[in-house]
Coordinates of C-alpha atoms in Angstrom, one line a residue:
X1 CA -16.9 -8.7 18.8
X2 CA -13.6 -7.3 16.8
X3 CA -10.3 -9.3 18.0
X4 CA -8.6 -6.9 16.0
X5 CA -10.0 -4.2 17.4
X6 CA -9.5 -5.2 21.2
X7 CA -5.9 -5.3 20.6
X8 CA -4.0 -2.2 21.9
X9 CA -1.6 -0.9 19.4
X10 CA 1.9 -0.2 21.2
X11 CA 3.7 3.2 20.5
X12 CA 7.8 2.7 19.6
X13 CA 10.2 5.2 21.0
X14 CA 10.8 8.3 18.7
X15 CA 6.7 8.2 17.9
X16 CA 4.0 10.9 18.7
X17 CA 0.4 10.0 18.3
X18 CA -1.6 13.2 18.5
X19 CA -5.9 12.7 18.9
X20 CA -7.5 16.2 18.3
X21 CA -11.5 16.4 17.7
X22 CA -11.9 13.6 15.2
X23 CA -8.1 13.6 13.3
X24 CA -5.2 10.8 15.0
X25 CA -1.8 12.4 13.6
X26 CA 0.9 9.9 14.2
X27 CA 4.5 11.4 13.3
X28 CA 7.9 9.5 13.2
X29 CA 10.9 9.7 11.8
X30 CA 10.1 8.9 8.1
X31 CA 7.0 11.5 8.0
X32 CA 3.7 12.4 9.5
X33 CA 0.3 10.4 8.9
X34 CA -3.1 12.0 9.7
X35 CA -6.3 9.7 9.7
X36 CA -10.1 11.3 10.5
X37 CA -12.3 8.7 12.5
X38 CA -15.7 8.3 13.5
X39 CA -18.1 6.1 15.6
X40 CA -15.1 4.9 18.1
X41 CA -13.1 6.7 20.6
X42 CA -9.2 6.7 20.7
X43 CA -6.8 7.4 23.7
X44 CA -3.6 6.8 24.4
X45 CA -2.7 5.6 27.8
X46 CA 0.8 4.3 28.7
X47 CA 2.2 3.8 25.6
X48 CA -0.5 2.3 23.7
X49 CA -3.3 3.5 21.6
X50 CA -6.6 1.8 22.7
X51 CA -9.6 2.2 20.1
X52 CA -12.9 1.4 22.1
X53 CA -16.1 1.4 20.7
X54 CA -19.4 3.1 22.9
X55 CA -22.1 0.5 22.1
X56 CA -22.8 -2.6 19.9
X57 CA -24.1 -0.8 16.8
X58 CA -23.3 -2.4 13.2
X59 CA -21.3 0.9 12.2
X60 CA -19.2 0.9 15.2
X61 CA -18.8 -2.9 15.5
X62 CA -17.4 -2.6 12.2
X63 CA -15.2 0.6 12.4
X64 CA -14.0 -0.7 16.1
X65 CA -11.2 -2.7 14.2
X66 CA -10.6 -0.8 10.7
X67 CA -9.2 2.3 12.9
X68 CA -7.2 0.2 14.7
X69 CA -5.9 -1.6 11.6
X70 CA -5.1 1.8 9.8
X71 CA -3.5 3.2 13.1
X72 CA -1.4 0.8 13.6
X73 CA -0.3 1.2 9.7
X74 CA 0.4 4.7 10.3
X75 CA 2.6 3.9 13.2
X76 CA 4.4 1.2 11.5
X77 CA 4.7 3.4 8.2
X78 CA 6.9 6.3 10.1
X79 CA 9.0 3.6 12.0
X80 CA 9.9 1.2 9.3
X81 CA 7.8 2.2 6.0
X82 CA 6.1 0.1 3.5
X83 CA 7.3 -1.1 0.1
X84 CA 6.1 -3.1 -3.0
X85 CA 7.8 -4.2 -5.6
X86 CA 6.6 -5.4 -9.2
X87 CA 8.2 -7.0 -11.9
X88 CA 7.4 -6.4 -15.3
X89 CA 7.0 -10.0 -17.7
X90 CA 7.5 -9.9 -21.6
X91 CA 9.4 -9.4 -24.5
X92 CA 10.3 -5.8 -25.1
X93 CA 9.0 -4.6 -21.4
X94 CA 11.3 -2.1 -19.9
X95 CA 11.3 0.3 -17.1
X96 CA 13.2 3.7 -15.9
X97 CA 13.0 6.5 -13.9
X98 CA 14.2 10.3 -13.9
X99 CA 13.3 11.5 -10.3
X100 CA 9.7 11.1 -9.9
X101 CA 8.9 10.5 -13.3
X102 CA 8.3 6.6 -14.6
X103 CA 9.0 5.4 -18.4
X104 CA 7.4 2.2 -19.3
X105 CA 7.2 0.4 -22.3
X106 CA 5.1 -2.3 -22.7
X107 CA 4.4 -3.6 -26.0
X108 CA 1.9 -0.6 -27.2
X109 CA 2.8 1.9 -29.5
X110 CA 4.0 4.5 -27.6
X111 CA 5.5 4.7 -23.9
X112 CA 3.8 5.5 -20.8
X113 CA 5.0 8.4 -18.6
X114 CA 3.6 8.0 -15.2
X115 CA 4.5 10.9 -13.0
X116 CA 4.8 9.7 -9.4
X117 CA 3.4 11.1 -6.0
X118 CA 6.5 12.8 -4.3
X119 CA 5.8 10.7 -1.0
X120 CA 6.6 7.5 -2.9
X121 CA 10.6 7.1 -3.5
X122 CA 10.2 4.9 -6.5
X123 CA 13.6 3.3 -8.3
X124 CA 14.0 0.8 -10.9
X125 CA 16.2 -2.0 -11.8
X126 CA 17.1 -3.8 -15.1
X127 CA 19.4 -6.8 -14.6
X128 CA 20.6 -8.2 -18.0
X129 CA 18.8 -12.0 -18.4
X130 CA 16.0 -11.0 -16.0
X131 CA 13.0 -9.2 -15.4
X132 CA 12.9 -5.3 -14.9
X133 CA 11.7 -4.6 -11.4
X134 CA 9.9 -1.1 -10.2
X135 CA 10.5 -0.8 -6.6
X136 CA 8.2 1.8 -4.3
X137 CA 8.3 2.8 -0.7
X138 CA 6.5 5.4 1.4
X139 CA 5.4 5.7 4.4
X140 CA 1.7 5.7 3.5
X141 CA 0.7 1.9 3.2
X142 CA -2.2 3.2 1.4
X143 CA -0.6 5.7 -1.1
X144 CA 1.7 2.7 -1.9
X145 CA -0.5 0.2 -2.8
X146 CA -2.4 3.1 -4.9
X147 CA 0.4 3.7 -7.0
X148 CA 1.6 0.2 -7.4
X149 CA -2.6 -0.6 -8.3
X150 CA -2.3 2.0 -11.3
X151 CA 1.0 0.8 -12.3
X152 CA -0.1 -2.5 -12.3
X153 CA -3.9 -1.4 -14.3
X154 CA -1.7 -0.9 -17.2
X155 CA -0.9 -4.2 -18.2
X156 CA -2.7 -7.0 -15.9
X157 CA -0.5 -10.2 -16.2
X158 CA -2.5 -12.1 -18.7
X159 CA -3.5 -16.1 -18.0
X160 CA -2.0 -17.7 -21.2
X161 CA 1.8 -16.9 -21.4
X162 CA 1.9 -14.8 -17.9
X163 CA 2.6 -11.8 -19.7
X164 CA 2.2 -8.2 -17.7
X165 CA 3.2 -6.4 -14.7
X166 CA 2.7 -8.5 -11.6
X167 CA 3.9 -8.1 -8.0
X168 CA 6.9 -9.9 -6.8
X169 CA 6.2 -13.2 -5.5
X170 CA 2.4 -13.1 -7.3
X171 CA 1.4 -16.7 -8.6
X172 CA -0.5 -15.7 -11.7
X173 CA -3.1 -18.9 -12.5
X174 CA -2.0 -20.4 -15.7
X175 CA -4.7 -21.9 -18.3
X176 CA -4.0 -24.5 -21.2
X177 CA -4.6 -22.9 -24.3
X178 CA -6.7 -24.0 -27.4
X179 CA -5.5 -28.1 -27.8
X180 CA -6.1 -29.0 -31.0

């Protein structure tokens, strides 16, 4: 039995949730999200979205609560949006922007020039004394964590001296090195 899945996800004012064939399109006042589904049926019925599930199958058992998960991220995306925020660790690691485009350097022998998907707002901020930060937001939880993934693929914080690009708030496991 999904708990997730049995919970109804409530609609905000200002939000449309459209259910045509197999596509849910939700659309707010940050954007529009469209999501295809299969194996469960959706309907809205007084402000809610209700995901129910015909029989007891493995596939739909296990979809029941994913679509209700990633619905009620689409709905909470064009209300509020999601954001994530990493901070770049070392000597010499530096981060700006021009529009969409993102500079990095970090420590190889040329910069990476990372151009950025026009649904995430991305901005950067280097404080003298302190870490630069990247900062992205969409409205697509998915696209975000996507972006801030490959970002992130670059230069993994390392387990020695912490070194890398990690996420804000991240505790990175620290080892002892060689003891001699």
């Amino acid at each position: 039995m999904s708990r997730i899945g049995n919970n109804p996800v409530a609609i905000p004012e200002g939000i449309t949730v459209d259910i045509n064939e197999n596509i849910v399109t939700v659309k707010g006042k940050l954007g529009e999200l469209s999501q295809e589904f299969s194996a469960v049926a959706i309907k809205v019925e007084d402000g809610n979205v209700i995901v129910e599930r015909s029989s007891d199958r493995k596939e739909e058992k296990s979809k029941h609560g994913l679509y209700r998960a990633l619905i009620n991220n689409m709905i909470e995306g064009v209300t509020k949006g999601w954001s994530k925020e990493l901070e770049l660790v070392g000597v010499g690691y530096r981060a700006s922007n021009q529009g969409q485009k993102l500079d990095l350097a970090l420590g190889f022998s040329h910069n990476i020039v990372l151009d950025i998907a026009p649904e995430v707002k991305v901005e950067t901020v280097s404080e003298k004394g302190k870490n630069p930060i990247i900062k992205l937001s969409s409205h697509d939880k998915q696209l975000v964590g996507q972006v801030a993934a490959k970002i992130r693929d670059f230069r993994r914080p390392e387990p020695y001296k912490g070194k890398g690009i990690k996420f804000v708030g991240e505790i990175i496991r620290r080892k002892a090195g060689k003891s001699a």
